[in-house]
PDB file of C-alpha atoms in Angstrom:
ATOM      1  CA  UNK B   1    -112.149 -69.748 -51.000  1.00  0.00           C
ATOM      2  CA  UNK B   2    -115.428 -70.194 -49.095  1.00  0.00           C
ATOM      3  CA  UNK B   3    -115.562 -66.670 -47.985  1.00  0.00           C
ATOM      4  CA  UNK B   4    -115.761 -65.593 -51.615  1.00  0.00           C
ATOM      5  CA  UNK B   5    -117.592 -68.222 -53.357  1.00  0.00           C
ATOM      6  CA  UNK B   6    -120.271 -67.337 -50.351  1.00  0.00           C
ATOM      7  CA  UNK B   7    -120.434 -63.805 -51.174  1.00  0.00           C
ATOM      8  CA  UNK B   8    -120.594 -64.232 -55.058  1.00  0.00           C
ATOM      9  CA  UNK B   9    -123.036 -67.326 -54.291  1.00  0.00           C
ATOM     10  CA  UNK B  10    -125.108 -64.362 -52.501  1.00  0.00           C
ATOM     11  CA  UNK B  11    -125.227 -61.894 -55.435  1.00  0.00           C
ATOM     12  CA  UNK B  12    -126.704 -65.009 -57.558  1.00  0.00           C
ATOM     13  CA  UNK B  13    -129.300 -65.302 -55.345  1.00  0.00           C
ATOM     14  CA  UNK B  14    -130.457 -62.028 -55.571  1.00  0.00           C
ATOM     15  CA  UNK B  15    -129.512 -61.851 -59.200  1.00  0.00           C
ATOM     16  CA  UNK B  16    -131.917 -65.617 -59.466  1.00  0.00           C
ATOM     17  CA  UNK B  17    -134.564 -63.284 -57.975  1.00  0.00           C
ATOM     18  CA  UNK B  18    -134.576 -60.568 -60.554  1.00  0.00           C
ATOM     19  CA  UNK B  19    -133.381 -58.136 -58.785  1.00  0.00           C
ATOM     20  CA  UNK B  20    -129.659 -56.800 -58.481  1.00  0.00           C
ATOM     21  CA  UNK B  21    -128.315 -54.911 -55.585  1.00  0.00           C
ATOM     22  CA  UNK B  22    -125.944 -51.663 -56.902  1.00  0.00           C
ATOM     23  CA  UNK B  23    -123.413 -52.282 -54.952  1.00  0.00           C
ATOM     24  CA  UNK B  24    -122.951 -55.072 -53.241  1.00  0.00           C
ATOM     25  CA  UNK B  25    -119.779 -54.923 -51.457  1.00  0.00           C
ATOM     26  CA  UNK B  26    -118.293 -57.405 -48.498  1.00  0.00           C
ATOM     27  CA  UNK B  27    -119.475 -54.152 -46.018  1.00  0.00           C
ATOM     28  CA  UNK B  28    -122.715 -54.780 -47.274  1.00  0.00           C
ATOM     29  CA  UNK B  29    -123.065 -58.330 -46.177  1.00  0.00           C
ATOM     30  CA  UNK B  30    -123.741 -59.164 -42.478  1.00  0.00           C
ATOM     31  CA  UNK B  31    -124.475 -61.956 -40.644  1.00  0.00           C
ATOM     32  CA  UNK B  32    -127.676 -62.779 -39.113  1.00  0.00           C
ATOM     33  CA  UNK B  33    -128.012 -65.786 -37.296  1.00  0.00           C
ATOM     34  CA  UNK B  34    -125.176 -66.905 -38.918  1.00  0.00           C
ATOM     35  CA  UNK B  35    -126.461 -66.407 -42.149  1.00  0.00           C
ATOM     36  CA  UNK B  36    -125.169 -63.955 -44.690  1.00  0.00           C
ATOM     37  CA  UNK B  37    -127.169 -60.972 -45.675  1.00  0.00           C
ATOM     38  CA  UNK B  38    -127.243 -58.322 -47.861  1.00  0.00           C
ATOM     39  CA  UNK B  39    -127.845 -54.569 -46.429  1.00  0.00           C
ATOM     40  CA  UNK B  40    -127.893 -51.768 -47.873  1.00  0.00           C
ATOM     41  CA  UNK B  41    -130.192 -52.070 -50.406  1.00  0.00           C
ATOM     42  CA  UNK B  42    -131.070 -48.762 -51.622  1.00  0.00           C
ATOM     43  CA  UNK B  43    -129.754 -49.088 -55.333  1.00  0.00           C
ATOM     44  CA  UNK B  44    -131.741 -52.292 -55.936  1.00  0.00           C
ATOM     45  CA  UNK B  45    -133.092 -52.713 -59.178  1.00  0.00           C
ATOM     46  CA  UNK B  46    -134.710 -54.863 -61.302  1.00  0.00           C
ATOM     47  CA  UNK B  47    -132.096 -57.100 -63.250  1.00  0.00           C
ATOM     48  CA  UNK B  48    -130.737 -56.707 -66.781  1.00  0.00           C
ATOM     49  CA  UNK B  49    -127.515 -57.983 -68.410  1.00  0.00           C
ATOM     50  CA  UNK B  50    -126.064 -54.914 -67.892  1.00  0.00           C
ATOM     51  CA  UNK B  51    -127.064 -54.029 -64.207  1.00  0.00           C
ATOM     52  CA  UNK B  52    -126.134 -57.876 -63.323  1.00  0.00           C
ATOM     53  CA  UNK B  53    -122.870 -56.945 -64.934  1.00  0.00           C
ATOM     54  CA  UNK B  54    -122.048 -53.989 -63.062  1.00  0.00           C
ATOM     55  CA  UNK B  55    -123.286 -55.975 -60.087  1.00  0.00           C
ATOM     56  CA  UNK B  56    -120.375 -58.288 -60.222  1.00  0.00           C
ATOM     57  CA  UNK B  57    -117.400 -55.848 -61.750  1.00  0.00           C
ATOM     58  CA  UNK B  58    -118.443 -53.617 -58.198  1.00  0.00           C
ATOM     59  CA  UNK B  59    -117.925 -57.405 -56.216  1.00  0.00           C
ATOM     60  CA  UNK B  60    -115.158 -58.208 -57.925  1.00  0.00           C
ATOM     61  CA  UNK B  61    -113.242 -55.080 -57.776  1.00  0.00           C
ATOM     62  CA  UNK B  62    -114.443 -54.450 -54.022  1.00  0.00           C
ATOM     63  CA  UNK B  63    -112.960 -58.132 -53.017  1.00  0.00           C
ATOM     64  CA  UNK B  64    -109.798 -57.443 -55.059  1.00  0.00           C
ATOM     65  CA  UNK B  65    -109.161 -53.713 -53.830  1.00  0.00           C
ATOM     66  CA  UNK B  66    -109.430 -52.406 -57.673  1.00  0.00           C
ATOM     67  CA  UNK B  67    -110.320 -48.913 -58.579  1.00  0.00           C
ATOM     68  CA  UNK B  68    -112.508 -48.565 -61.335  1.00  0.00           C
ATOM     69  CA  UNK B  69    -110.105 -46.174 -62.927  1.00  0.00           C
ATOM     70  CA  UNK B  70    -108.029 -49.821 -63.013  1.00  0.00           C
ATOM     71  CA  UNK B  71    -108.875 -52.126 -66.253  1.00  0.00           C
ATOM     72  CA  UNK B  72    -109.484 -55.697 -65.459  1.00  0.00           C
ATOM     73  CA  UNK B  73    -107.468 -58.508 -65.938  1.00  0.00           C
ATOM     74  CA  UNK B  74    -108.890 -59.502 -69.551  1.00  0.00           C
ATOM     75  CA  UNK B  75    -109.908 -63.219 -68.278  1.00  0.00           C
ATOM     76  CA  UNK B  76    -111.862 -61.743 -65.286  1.00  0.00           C
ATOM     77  CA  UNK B  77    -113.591 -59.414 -67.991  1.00  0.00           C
ATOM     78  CA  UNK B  78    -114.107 -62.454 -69.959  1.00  0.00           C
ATOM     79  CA  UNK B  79    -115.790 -64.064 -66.612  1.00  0.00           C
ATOM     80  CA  UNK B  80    -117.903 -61.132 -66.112  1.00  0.00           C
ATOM     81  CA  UNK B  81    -119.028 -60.845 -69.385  1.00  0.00           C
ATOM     82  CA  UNK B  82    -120.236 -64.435 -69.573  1.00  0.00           C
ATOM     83  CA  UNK B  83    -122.018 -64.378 -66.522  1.00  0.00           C
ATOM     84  CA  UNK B  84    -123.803 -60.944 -67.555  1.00  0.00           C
ATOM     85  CA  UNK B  85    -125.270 -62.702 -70.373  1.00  0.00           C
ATOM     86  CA  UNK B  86    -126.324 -65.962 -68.751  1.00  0.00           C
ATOM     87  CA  UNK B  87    -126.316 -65.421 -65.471  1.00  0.00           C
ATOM     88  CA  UNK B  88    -126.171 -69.045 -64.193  1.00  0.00           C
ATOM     89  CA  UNK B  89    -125.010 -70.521 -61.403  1.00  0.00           C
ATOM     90  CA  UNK B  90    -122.080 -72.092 -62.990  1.00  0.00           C
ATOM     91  CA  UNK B  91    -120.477 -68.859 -64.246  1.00  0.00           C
ATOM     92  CA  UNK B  92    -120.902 -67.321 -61.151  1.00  0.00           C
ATOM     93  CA  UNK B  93    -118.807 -70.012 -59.553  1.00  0.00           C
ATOM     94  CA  UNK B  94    -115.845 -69.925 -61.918  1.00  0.00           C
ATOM     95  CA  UNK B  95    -115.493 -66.027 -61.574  1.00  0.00           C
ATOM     96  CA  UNK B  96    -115.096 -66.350 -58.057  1.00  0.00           C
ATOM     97  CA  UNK B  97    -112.819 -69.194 -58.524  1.00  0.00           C
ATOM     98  CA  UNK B  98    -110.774 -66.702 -60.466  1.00  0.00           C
ATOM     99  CA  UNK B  99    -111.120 -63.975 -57.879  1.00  0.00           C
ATOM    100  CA  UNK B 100    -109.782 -66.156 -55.081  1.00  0.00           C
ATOM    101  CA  UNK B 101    -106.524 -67.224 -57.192  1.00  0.00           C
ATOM    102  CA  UNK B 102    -106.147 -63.613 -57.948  1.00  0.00           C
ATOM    103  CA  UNK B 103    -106.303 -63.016 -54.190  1.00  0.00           C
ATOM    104  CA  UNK B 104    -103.801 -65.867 -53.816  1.00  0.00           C
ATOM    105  CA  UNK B 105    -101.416 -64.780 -56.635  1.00  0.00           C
ATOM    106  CA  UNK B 106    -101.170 -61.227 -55.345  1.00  0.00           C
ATOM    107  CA  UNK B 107    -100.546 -62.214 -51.380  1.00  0.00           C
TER     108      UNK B 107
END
């Protein structure tokens, strides 16, 4: 659970910034001095809803090996949707919460 609560934790902090990344994947995360860190960062934007939202459908779908041909689970829709709009810290946490049991549930 760590593992992906970190990397979602990440996005928010760029997201907290203003800024989203375009694809923020795990291979787009090292570690520098034991310290995650985003690379990659061609695609970065200013934030909107909508970019934030893409944002985390790409991290979610990356972590849970989805194609994006693939429609979500409804509740992790419903979990990206909210955080689009509000983008807090809060709602952040509960959709990786719901990525991890989804990781759980299908090993």
């Amino acid at each position: 659970m760590q593992e992906v609560r970190s990397i979602f934790g990440l996005l928010w902090q760029l997201h907290a910034n203003g800024l989203v990344h375009g694809d923020p994947r795990p291979p787009n995360v090292i570690l520098y001095e034991e310290r995650p860190l985003w690379i990659d960062l061609v695609e970065v934007q200013e934030a909107s809803p909508h970019l934030r939202e893409i944002d985390v459908e790409i991290l979610t779908r990356s972590i849970l090996s989805i194609s994006r041909t693939v429609l979500l689970d409804p509740a992790l829709k419903q979990l990206i949707d909210n955080y689009a709009k509000s983008a807090t810290q809060e709602d952040m946490n509960l959709l990786a919460e719901e990525v991890y049991q989804c990781l759980v549930i299908s090993n």
